[in-house]
PDB file of C-alpha atoms in Angstrom:
ATOM      1  CA  MET A   1      13.963  -1.792   3.266  1.00 93.00           C
ATOM      2  CA  ILE A   2      10.440  -2.972   2.461  1.00 97.00           C
ATOM      3  CA  THR A   3       7.700  -0.608   3.580  1.00 98.00           C
ATOM      4  CA  PHE A   4       3.976  -1.269   3.411  1.00 98.00           C
ATOM      5  CA  VAL A   5       2.036   1.895   2.569  1.00 98.00           C
ATOM      6  CA  LEU A   6      -1.714   1.656   3.109  1.00 98.00           C
ATOM      7  CA  ALA A   7      -4.872   3.074   4.598  1.00 98.00           C
ATOM      8  CA  ARG A   8      -6.968   0.674   6.686  1.00 98.00           C
ATOM      9  CA  ALA A   9     -10.345   1.183   8.349  1.00 98.00           C
ATOM     10  CA  ASP A  10     -10.953   0.166  11.962  1.00 98.00           C
ATOM     11  CA  ASN A  11     -12.656  -3.022  10.715  1.00 97.00           C
ATOM     12  CA  GLY A  12      -9.689  -3.945   8.472  1.00 97.00           C
ATOM     13  CA  VAL A  13     -11.232  -2.822   5.182  1.00 98.00           C
ATOM     14  CA  ILE A  14      -8.789  -1.386   2.644  1.00 97.00           C
ATOM     15  CA  GLY A  15     -11.006  -1.423  -0.435  1.00 96.00           C
ATOM     16  CA  MET A  16     -14.370  -2.007  -2.046  1.00 94.00           C
ATOM     17  CA  ASP A  17     -14.778  -2.884  -5.725  1.00 92.00           C
ATOM     18  CA  GLY A  18     -11.195  -1.786  -6.472  1.00 89.00           C
ATOM     19  CA  ARG A  19     -11.605   1.633  -4.825  1.00 91.00           C
ATOM     20  CA  LEU A  20     -10.913   3.245  -1.477  1.00 94.00           C
ATOM     21  CA  PRO A  21     -14.148   3.526   0.536  1.00 95.00           C
ATOM     22  CA  TRP A  22     -13.220   7.053   1.702  1.00 96.00           C
ATOM     23  CA  HIS A  23     -11.676  10.221   0.290  1.00 94.00           C
ATOM     24  CA  LEU A  24      -8.909  11.708   2.421  1.00 97.00           C
ATOM     25  CA  PRO A  25      -6.802  14.215   0.459  1.00 97.00           C
ATOM     26  CA  ALA A  26      -4.149  14.320   3.217  1.00 97.00           C
ATOM     27  CA  ASP A  27      -3.744  10.534   2.954  1.00 97.00           C
ATOM     28  CA  LEU A  28      -3.301  10.780  -0.820  1.00 96.00           C
ATOM     29  CA  ARG A  29      -0.623  13.471  -0.343  1.00 97.00           C
ATOM     30  CA  ARG A  30       1.144  11.302   2.233  1.00 98.00           C
ATOM     31  CA  PHE A  31       1.002   8.286  -0.082  1.00 98.00           C
ATOM     32  CA  LYS A  32       2.599  10.341  -2.848  1.00 97.00           C
ATOM     33  CA  ALA A  33       5.349  11.642  -0.549  1.00 98.00           C
ATOM     34  CA  LEU A  34       6.123   8.153   0.793  1.00 98.00           C
ATOM     35  CA  THR A  35       6.291   6.467  -2.624  1.00 97.00           C
ATOM     36  CA  MET A  36       7.759   9.132  -4.919  1.00 97.00           C
ATOM     37  CA  GLY A  37      10.964   7.993  -6.599  1.00 95.00           C
ATOM     38  CA  GLN A  38      10.582   4.395  -5.456  1.00 95.00           C
ATOM     39  CA  ALA A  39       9.571   1.123  -6.972  1.00 97.00           C
ATOM     40  CA  MET A  40       6.099   0.112  -5.818  1.00 98.00           C
ATOM     41  CA  VAL A  41       5.085  -3.546  -5.647  1.00 98.00           C
ATOM     42  CA  MET A  42       1.378  -4.185  -6.103  1.00 98.00           C
ATOM     43  CA  GLY A  43      -1.117  -6.700  -7.363  1.00 97.00           C
ATOM     44  CA  ARG A  44      -2.781  -6.481 -10.753  1.00 96.00           C
ATOM     45  CA  LYS A  45      -6.102  -5.258  -9.357  1.00 94.00           C
ATOM     46  CA  THR A  46      -4.367  -2.425  -7.502  1.00 96.00           C
ATOM     47  CA  PHE A  47      -2.526  -1.387 -10.665  1.00 97.00           C
ATOM     48  CA  GLU A  48      -5.718  -1.512 -12.706  1.00 95.00           C
ATOM     49  CA  SER A  49      -7.509   0.677 -10.134  1.00 93.00           C
ATOM     50  CA  PHE A  50      -5.310   3.636 -11.163  1.00 93.00           C
ATOM     51  CA  PRO A  51      -6.543   5.793 -14.043  1.00 92.00           C
ATOM     52  CA  SER A  52      -2.953   5.687 -15.365  1.00 94.00           C
ATOM     53  CA  PRO A  53       0.493   4.842 -13.941  1.00 96.00           C
ATOM     54  CA  LEU A  54       1.481   7.201 -11.131  1.00 96.00           C
ATOM     55  CA  PRO A  55       4.251   9.581 -12.194  1.00 96.00           C
ATOM     56  CA  GLY A  56       7.701   9.404 -10.630  1.00 96.00           C
ATOM     57  CA  ARG A  57       7.417   5.787  -9.501  1.00 97.00           C
ATOM     58  CA  ARG A  58       8.041   2.338 -10.944  1.00 97.00           C
ATOM     59  CA  HIS A  59       5.074  -0.046 -10.967  1.00 98.00           C
ATOM     60  CA  VAL A  60       6.054  -3.669 -10.318  1.00 98.00           C
ATOM     61  CA  VAL A  61       2.925  -5.779 -10.659  1.00 98.00           C
ATOM     62  CA  LEU A  62       2.768  -9.215  -9.066  1.00 98.00           C
ATOM     63  CA  THR A  63       0.362 -11.362 -11.088  1.00 97.00           C
ATOM     64  CA  ARG A  64      -0.314 -15.058 -11.599  1.00 95.00           C
ATOM     65  CA  ASP A  65      -1.064 -14.474 -15.300  1.00 95.00           C
ATOM     66  CA  PRO A  66       2.114 -15.077 -17.330  1.00 94.00           C
ATOM     67  CA  MET A  67       0.611 -13.254 -20.337  1.00 95.00           C
ATOM     68  CA  TRP A  68      -0.404 -10.075 -18.463  1.00 96.00           C
ATOM     69  CA  ARG A  69       1.136  -6.843 -19.767  1.00 95.00           C
ATOM     70  CA  ALA A  70       0.248  -3.178 -19.308  1.00 96.00           C
ATOM     71  CA  GLU A  71       1.759   0.136 -20.313  1.00 95.00           C
ATOM     72  CA  GLY A  72       3.861   1.522 -17.444  1.00 95.00           C
ATOM     73  CA  ALA A  73       4.001  -1.775 -15.523  1.00 97.00           C
ATOM     74  CA  GLU A  74       6.726  -4.342 -15.004  1.00 97.00           C
ATOM     75  CA  ALA A  75       5.209  -7.795 -14.465  1.00 98.00           C
ATOM     76  CA  ALA A  76       6.523 -10.341 -11.962  1.00 97.00           C
ATOM     77  CA  HIS A  77       5.075 -13.747 -11.187  1.00 97.00           C
ATOM     78  CA  THR A  78       6.492 -14.594  -7.754  1.00 97.00           C
ATOM     79  CA  PRO A  79       7.106 -12.513  -4.621  1.00 97.00           C
ATOM     80  CA  ASP A  80      10.870 -13.066  -4.972  1.00 96.00           C
ATOM     81  CA  ALA A  81      10.815 -11.954  -8.613  1.00 96.00           C
ATOM     82  CA  ALA A  82       8.765  -8.858  -7.741  1.00 97.00           C
ATOM     83  CA  LEU A  83      11.188  -7.805  -4.997  1.00 97.00           C
ATOM     84  CA  ALA A  84      14.234  -8.490  -7.188  1.00 96.00           C
ATOM     85  CA  LEU A  85      12.741  -6.456 -10.018  1.00 96.00           C
ATOM     86  CA  ALA A  86      11.817  -3.623  -7.645  1.00 97.00           C
ATOM     87  CA  ARG A  87      15.320  -3.541  -6.163  1.00 96.00           C
ATOM     88  CA  GLY A  88      16.947  -3.460  -9.589  1.00 93.00           C
ATOM     89  CA  GLY A  89      20.028  -5.319  -8.392  1.00 88.00           C
ATOM     90  CA  ASP A  90      20.485  -3.152  -5.269  1.00 93.00           C
ATOM     91  CA  PRO A  91      19.716  -5.297  -2.197  1.00 87.00           C
ATOM     92  CA  ASP A  92      19.459  -2.117  -0.089  1.00 89.00           C
ATOM     93  CA  ALA A  93      16.982  -0.344  -2.386  1.00 93.00           C
ATOM     94  CA  ARG A  94      13.795   0.922  -0.767  1.00 95.00           C
ATOM     95  CA  VAL A  95      10.610  -0.779  -1.935  1.00 97.00           C
ATOM     96  CA  ALA A  96       7.051   0.332  -1.217  1.00 98.00           C
ATOM     97  CA  VAL A  97       4.399  -2.400  -1.125  1.00 98.00           C
ATOM     98  CA  ILE A  98       1.027  -0.780  -1.811  1.00 98.00           C
ATOM     99  CA  GLY A  99      -1.492  -3.628  -1.972  1.00 95.00           C
ATOM    100  CA  GLY A 100      -3.863  -5.216  -2.258  1.00 95.00           C
ATOM    101  CA  ALA A 101      -4.690  -7.517   0.601  1.00 96.00           C
ATOM    102  CA  GLU A 102      -3.216 -10.649  -1.017  1.00 96.00           C
ATOM    103  CA  ILE A 103       0.086  -8.893  -1.732  1.00 97.00           C
ATOM    104  CA  PHE A 104       0.322  -7.607   1.852  1.00 97.00           C
ATOM    105  CA  ALA A 105      -0.290 -11.166   3.129  1.00 97.00           C
ATOM    106  CA  LEU A 106       2.355 -12.613   0.775  1.00 96.00           C
ATOM    107  CA  LEU A 107       5.030 -10.104   1.813  1.00 97.00           C
ATOM    108  CA  LEU A 108       4.196  -9.505   5.487  1.00 97.00           C
ATOM    109  CA  ASP A 109       7.098 -11.577   6.807  1.00 95.00           C
ATOM    110  CA  ARG A 110       9.545  -9.540   4.686  1.00 96.00           C
ATOM    111  CA  ALA A 111       8.314  -6.058   5.627  1.00 97.00           C
ATOM    112  CA  ASP A 112      10.486  -3.822   7.815  1.00 96.00           C
ATOM    113  CA  ARG A 113       8.076  -0.925   8.269  1.00 98.00           C
ATOM    114  CA  VAL A 114       4.411  -0.016   7.874  1.00 98.00           C
ATOM    115  CA  GLU A 115       3.252   3.483   6.999  1.00 98.00           C
ATOM    116  CA  LEU A 116      -0.391   3.166   7.939  1.00 98.00           C
ATOM    117  CA  THR A 117      -3.316   5.538   7.812  1.00 98.00           C
ATOM    118  CA  GLU A 118      -5.811   4.304  10.397  1.00 98.00           C
ATOM    119  CA  VAL A 119      -9.192   5.484   9.114  1.00 98.00           C
ATOM    120  CA  HIS A 120     -11.714   5.629  11.949  1.00 98.00           C
ATOM    121  CA  THR A 121     -14.753   4.250  10.188  1.00 97.00           C
ATOM    122  CA  GLU A 122     -16.156   0.781   9.483  1.00 97.00           C
ATOM    123  CA  PRO A 123     -17.209   0.690   5.826  1.00 97.00           C
ATOM    124  CA  ALA A 124     -18.308  -2.347   3.875  1.00 96.00           C
ATOM    125  CA  GLY A 125     -15.479  -3.755   1.799  1.00 96.00           C
ATOM    126  CA  ASP A 126     -14.173  -6.729  -0.118  1.00 95.00           C
ATOM    127  CA  ALA A 127     -10.453  -6.266   0.597  1.00 95.00           C
ATOM    128  CA  ILE A 128      -9.419  -6.708   4.226  1.00 96.00           C
ATOM    129  CA  VAL A 129      -6.042  -6.575   5.966  1.00 97.00           C
ATOM    130  CA  PRO A 130      -5.752  -7.852   9.549  1.00 95.00           C
ATOM    131  CA  ALA A 131      -4.367  -5.602  12.280  1.00 94.00           C
ATOM    132  CA  PHE A 132      -0.580  -5.392  12.480  1.00 96.00           C
ATOM    133  CA  THR A 133       0.130  -7.174  15.761  1.00 93.00           C
ATOM    134  CA  GLY A 134       3.615  -7.493  17.203  1.00 94.00           C
ATOM    135  CA  TRP A 135       4.854  -4.247  15.607  1.00 97.00           C
ATOM    136  CA  ARG A 136       6.258  -1.247  17.527  1.00 98.00           C
ATOM    137  CA  GLU A 137       4.555   2.087  17.057  1.00 98.00           C
ATOM    138  CA  MET A 138       7.219   4.660  16.194  1.00 98.00           C
ATOM    139  CA  ALA A 139       5.036   7.691  15.439  1.00 98.00           C
ATOM    140  CA  ARG A 140       1.386   8.760  15.430  1.00 98.00           C
ATOM    141  CA  GLU A 141      -0.266  11.922  14.118  1.00 98.00           C
ATOM    142  CA  SER A 142      -4.015  12.233  14.776  1.00 98.00           C
ATOM    143  CA  HIS A 143      -6.511  14.167  12.654  1.00 98.00           C
ATOM    144  CA  ALA A 144     -10.105  14.966  13.592  1.00 97.00           C
ATOM    145  CA  ALA A 145     -13.106  14.240  11.392  1.00 97.00           C
ATOM    146  CA  GLU A 146     -14.078  17.021   8.965  1.00 94.00           C
ATOM    147  CA  GLY A 147     -17.590  17.086   7.541  1.00 93.00           C
ATOM    148  CA  GLU A 148     -18.159  13.769   5.747  1.00 92.00           C
ATOM    149  CA  ARG A 149     -14.513  12.750   6.187  1.00 96.00           C
ATOM    150  CA  PRO A 150     -13.775  10.403   9.103  1.00 98.00           C
ATOM    151  CA  ALA A 151     -11.073  10.966  11.709  1.00 98.00           C
ATOM    152  CA  TYR A 152      -7.764   9.276  10.919  1.00 98.00           C
ATOM    153  CA  ASP A 153      -4.255   8.761  12.274  1.00 98.00           C
ATOM    154  CA  PHE A 154      -0.980   8.555  10.403  1.00 98.00           C
ATOM    155  CA  VAL A 155       0.969   5.757  12.111  1.00 98.00           C
ATOM    156  CA  THR A 156       4.485   4.432  11.549  1.00 98.00           C
ATOM    157  CA  LEU A 157       5.153   0.857  12.707  1.00 98.00           C
ATOM    158  CA  ALA A 158       8.465  -1.017  12.783  1.00 98.00           C
ATOM    159  CA  ARG A 159       9.467  -4.578  13.578  1.00 90.00           C
TER     160      ARG A 159
END
């Protein structure tokens, strides 16, 4: 199973200058719970946005640069190679795809599920993911705005 795990603003923004344009501790906890123990497929910029590799997860980095290497990362150079590496020989292994926008676009046709945090704001951003049309909503949990933090919904989508 290939699951996209991401937070997306109402205007499609997922990032600005390699960072999330909001701070939602509940979303970070959910991300950790959804990815713990799994291989995560991501682009180089997403990997480099972390202060260090995230514990308890494998980091498979899809990059065009054949010379790219980083501590705690496993490099792949094609979508097929990234998924094969993430699955480790088990075709039924669960894989979390965590971004960025180019990686989501490359793997969209292979995804089975989307674990989405809909962030109800419209920030400026340089990484944008279009709405997920044609997916079935399986679950939704709404959360009200708190202080400076915008309202958000945890949404599960399936093909």
